[in-house]
Coordinates of C-alpha atoms in Angstrom, one line a residue:
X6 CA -7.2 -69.4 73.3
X7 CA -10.0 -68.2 75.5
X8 CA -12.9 -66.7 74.8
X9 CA -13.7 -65.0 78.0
X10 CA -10.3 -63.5 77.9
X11 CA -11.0 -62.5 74.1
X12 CA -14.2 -60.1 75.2
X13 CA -12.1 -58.2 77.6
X14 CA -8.9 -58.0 74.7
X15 CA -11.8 -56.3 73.3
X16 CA -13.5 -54.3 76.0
X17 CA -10.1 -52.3 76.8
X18 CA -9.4 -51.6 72.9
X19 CA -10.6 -48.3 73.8
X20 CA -8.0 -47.7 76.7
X21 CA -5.0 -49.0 74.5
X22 CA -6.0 -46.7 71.5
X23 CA -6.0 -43.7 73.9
X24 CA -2.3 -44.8 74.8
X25 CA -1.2 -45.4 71.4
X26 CA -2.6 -41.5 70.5
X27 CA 0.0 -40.2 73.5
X28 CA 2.6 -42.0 72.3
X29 CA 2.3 -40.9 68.6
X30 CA 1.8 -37.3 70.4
X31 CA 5.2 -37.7 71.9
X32 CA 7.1 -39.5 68.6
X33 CA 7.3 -40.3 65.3
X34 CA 8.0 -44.3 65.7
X35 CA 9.2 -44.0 62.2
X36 CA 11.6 -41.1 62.4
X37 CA 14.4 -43.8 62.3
X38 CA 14.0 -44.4 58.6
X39 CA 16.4 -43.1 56.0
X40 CA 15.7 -40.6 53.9
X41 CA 15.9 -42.0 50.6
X42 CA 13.4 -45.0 50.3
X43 CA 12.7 -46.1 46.9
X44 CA 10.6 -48.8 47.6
X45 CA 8.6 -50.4 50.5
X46 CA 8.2 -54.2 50.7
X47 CA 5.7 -55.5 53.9
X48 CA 6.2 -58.9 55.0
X49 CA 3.5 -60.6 57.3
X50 CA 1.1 -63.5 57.6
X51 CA -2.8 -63.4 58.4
X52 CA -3.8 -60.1 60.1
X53 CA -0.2 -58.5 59.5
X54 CA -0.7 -59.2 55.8
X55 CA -4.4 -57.7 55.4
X56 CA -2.9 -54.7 57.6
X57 CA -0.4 -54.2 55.0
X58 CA -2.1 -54.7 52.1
X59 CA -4.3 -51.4 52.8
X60 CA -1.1 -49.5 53.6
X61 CA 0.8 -50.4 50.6
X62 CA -2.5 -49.5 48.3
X63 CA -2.6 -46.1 50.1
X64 CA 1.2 -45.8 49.6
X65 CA 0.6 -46.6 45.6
X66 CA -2.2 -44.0 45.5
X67 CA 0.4 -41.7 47.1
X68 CA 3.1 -42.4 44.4
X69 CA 4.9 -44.5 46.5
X70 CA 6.1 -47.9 45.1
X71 CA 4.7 -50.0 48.1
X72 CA 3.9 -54.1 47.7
X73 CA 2.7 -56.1 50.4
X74 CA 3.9 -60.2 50.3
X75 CA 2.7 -63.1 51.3
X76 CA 5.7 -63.9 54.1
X77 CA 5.8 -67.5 53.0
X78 CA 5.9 -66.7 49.1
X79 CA 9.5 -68.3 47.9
X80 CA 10.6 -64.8 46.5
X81 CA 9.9 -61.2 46.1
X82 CA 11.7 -58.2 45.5
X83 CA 15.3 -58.7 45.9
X84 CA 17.6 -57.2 48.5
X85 CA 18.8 -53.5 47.7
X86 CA 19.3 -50.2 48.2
X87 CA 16.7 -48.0 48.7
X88 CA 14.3 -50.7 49.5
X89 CA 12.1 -49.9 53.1
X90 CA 11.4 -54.0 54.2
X91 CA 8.5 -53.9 56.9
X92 CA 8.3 -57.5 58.4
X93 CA 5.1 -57.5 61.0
X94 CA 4.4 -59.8 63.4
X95 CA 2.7 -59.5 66.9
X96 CA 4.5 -62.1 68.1
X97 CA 7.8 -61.6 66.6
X98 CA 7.7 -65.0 66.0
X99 CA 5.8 -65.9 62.8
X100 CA 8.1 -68.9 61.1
X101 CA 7.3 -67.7 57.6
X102 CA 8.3 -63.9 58.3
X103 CA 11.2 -65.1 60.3
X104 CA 12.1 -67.4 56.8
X105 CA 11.2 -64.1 54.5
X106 CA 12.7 -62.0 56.8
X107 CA 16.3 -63.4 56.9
X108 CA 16.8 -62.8 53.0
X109 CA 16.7 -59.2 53.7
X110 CA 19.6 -59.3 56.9
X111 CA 22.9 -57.7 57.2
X112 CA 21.9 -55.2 54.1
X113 CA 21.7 -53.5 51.3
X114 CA 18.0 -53.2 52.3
X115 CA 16.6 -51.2 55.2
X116 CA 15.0 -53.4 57.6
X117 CA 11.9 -51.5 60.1
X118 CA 10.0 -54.7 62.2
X119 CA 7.1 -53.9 63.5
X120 CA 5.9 -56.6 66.5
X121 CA 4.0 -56.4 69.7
X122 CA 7.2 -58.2 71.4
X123 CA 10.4 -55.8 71.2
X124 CA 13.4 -58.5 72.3
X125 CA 11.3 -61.1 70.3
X126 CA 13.4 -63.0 67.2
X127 CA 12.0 -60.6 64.5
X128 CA 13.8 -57.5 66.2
X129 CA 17.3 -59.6 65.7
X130 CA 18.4 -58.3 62.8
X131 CA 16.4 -55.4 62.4
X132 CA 17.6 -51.6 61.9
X133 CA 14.5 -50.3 62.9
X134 CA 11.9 -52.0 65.9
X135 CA 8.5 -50.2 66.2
X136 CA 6.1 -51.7 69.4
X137 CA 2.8 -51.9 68.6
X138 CA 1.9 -51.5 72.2
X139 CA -0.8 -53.0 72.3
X140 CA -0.4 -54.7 75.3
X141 CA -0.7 -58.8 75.9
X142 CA -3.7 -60.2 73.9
X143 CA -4.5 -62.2 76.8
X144 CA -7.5 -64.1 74.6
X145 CA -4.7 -65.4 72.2
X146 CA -6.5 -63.2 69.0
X147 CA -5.0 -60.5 67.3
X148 CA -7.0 -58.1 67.7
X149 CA -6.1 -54.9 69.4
X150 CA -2.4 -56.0 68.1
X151 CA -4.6 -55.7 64.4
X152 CA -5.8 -51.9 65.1
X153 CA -2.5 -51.1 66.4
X154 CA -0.9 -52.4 63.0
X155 CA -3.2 -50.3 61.3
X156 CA -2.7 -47.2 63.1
X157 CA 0.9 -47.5 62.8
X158 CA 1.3 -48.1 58.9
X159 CA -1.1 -45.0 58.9
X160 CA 2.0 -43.1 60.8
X161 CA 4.0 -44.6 58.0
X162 CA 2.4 -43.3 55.6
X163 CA 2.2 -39.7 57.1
X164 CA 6.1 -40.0 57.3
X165 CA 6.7 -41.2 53.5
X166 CA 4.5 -39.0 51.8
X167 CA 4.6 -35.9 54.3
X168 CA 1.2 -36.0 54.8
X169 CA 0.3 -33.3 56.9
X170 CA -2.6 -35.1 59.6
X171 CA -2.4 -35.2 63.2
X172 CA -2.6 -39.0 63.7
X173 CA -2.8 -38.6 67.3
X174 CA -6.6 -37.1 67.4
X175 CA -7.5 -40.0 64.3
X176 CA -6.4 -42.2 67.3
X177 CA -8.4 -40.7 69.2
X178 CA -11.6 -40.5 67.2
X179 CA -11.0 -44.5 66.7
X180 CA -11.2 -45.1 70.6
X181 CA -14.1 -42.7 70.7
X182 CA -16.3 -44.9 68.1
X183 CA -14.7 -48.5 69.1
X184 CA -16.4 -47.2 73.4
X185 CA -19.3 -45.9 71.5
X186 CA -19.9 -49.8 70.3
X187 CA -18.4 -51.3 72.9
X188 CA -20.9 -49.0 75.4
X189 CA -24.3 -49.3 73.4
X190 CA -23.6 -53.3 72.1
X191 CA -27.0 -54.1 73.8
X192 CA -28.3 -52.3 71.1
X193 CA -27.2 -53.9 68.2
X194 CA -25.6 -57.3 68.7
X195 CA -28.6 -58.8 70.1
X196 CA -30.1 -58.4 66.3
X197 CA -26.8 -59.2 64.6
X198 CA -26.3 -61.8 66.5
X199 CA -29.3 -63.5 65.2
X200 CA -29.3 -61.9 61.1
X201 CA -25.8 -63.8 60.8
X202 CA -26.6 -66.8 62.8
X203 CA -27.4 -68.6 59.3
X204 CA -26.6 -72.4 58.6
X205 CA -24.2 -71.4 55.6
X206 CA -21.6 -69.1 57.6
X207 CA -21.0 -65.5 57.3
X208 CA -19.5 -63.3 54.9
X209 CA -17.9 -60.3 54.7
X210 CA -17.5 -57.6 52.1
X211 CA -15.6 -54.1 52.2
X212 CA -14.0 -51.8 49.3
X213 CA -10.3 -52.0 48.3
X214 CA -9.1 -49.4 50.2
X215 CA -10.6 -51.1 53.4
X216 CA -10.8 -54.8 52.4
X217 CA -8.5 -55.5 55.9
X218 CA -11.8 -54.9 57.3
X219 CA -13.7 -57.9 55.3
X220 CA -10.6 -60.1 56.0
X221 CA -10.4 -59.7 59.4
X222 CA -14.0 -60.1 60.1
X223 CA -13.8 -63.4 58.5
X224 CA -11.1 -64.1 60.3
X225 CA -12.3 -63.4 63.7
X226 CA -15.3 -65.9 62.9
X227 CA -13.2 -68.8 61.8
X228 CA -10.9 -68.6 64.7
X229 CA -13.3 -68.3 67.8
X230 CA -16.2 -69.7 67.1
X231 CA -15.2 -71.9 64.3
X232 CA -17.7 -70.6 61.9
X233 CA -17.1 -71.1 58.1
X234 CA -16.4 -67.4 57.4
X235 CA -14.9 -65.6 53.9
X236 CA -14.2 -62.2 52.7
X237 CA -14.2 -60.2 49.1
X238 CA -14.1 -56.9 47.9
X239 CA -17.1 -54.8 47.0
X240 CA -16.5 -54.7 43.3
X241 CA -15.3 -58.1 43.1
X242 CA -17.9 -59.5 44.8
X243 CA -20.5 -59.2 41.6
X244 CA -17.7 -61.5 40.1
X245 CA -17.0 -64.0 42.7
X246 CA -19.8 -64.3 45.3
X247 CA -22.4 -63.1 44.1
X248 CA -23.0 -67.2 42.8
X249 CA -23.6 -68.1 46.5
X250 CA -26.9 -65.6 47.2
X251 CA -28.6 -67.9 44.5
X252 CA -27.9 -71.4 46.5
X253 CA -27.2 -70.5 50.2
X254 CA -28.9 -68.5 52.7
X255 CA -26.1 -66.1 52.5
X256 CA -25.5 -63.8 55.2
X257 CA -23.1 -60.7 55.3
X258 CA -21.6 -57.8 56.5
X259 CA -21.2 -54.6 55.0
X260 CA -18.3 -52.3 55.4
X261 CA -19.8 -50.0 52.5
X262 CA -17.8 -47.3 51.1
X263 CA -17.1 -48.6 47.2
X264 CA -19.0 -47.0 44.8
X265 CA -19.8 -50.8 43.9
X266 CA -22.1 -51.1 46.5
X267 CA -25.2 -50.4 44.9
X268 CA -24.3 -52.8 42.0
X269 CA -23.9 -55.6 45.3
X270 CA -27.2 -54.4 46.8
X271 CA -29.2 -55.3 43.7
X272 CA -28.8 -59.0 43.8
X273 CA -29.2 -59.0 47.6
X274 CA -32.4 -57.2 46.9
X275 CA -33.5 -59.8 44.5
X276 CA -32.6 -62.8 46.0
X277 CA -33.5 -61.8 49.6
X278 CA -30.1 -62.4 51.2
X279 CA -29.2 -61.1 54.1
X280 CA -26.9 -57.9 54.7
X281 CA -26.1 -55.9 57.4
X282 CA -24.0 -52.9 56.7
X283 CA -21.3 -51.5 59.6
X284 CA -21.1 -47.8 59.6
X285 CA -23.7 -46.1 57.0
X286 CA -27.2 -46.9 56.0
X287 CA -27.4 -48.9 52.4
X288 CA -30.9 -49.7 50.8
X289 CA -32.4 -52.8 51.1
X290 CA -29.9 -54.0 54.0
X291 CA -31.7 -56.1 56.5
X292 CA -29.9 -53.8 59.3
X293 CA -27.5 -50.7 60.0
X294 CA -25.1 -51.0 62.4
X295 CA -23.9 -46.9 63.4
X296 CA -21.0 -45.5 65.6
X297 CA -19.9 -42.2 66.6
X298 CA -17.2 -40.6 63.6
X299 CA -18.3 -43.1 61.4
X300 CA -18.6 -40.6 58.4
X301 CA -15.2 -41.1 58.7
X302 CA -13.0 -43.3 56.4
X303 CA -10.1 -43.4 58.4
X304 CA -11.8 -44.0 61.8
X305 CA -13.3 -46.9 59.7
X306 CA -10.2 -48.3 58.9
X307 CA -9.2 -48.7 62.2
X308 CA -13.1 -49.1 64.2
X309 CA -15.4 -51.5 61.9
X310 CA -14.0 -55.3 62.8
X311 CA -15.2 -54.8 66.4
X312 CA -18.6 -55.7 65.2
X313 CA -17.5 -58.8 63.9
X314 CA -15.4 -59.5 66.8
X315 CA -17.8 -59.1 69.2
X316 CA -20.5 -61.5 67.2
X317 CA -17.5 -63.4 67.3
X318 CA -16.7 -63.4 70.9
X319 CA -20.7 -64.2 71.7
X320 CA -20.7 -67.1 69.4
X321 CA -17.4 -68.7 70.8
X322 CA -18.8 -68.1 74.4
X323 CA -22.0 -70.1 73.6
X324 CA -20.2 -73.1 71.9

């Protein structure tokens, strides 16, 4: 891992995004899949796993029976037809979706990998191989391999429930906002750097149908910088974390977008914590962090983490 090499993963997010758009211009990476899928089981580990849980909630809410696993859980659903198994790795070589993944070989299930390294073990005894394309993560952090994910299990989606979007100019919007932080980052980090710089870590907090966001924030500042880092949803967090404002000089970030929020935003106000929301303005946050298409959920989805990333990337760089 190297943190130098981690900022420019980041700085050409931009560039990789526009080349996922003209691929997904020129094919449906999923058109592969049979035509009568029942269910859809996602296997993965870490950022594959918070990738998948959002899909498989947006699959639910579509009618489709979606369930995203922990890779090293000791069972799920059992092989059979009908049943769409999605292992995800970057590498191809995660041991515990290797281990989950072999239970679905040789049938009756259909089995679609999705990895950053076609040829890689995962893509052995798959029917199906999608590339992320998202190029060698030369900082050794999933990151762009994360947005990729993302934007692929959104062209998933599209092909199960016959959604009628065109993915390719969401793609595009996504690299639009992720320059438009990436350009202006002298505007904001400075001050984010130093609201989250706290001597009780940082966490992060984002609705359901986004909590990828929260979890890979997190993420991103345990791995680099080493910083204790955790993540909960917005409704949740009035029943889990909202303890910690009371005893620590708690310091967050914001993906807002629950109608929670406000319920969240009244502790903060009375115990004077520390928020800083990505995307929108809140009341009573310490800070707003904006980006171009941000009115957008989707764009969200697949935009937000860079802030934490890039706090990230600072803080790693100065250890």
């Amino acid at each position: 891992m190297n943190s130098e090499l981690y900022l420019s993963d980041l700085e050409s997010k931009p560039e990789s995004l526009a080349t996922l758009a003209g691929s997904l211009r020129a094919a449906d990476p999923f058109e592969g899949l049979p035509g009568d899928v029942d269910r859809v089981l996602f296997l993965g580990m870490g950022s594959s796993r918070y990738a998948a849980g959002v899909a498989a909630l947006r699959l639910r809410a579509a009618g489709v029976n979606a369930h995203a696993e922990y890779a090293s859980a000791a069972a799920s659903f059992p092989p059979a037809e009908g049943t769409l198994v999605i292992p995800i790795s970057a590498t191809g070589s995660s041991r515990e979706t290797l281990d989950a993944t072999e239970r679905y070989a040789g049938g009756p299930a259909y089995l679609a990998a999705i990895t950053n390294r076609p040829g890689s073990p995962l893509t052995e005894a798959a029917d199906l191989v999608i590339d992320m394309g998202a190029g060698e993560e030369r900082g050794g952090v999933a990151c762009r391999t994360f947005q990729h994910t993302l934007a692929l299990l959104l062209a998933l989606e599209s092909r199960l429930t016959g959604r009628d979007r065109d993915l390719p100019a969401l793609v595009g919007r996504a690299a639009e906002a992720t320059a438009d932080l990436l350009d202006r980052r002298d505007e904001w980090l400075p001050l984010a750097l130093e609201l989250l710089d706290g001597p009780h870590g940082v966490y992060t907090i984002a609705p359901a149908e986004r909590l990828s966001s929260a979890e890979q924030s997190a993420l991103m500042f345990r791995e680099g910088p080493r910083r204790p880092a955790d993540a909960c949803e917005s409704g949740d967090w009035s029943h889990v974390d909202v303890y910690l404002t009371k005893t620590l000089d708690y310091r967050a970030l914001l993906f807002p977008g629950s109608r929670y929020d406000a319920q969240a935003m009244d502790w903060v106000r009375e115990r004077e914590s520390t928020v800083i929301t990505v995307g929108a303005e809140v009341k009573d946050a310490t800070a707003a962090i904006r980006y171009t298409h941000d009115d957008d959920p989707d764009v969200a989805l697949l935009t937000e983490t860079l802030v934490a990333e890039l706090v990230a990337a600072y803080w790693w760089s100065a250890r």
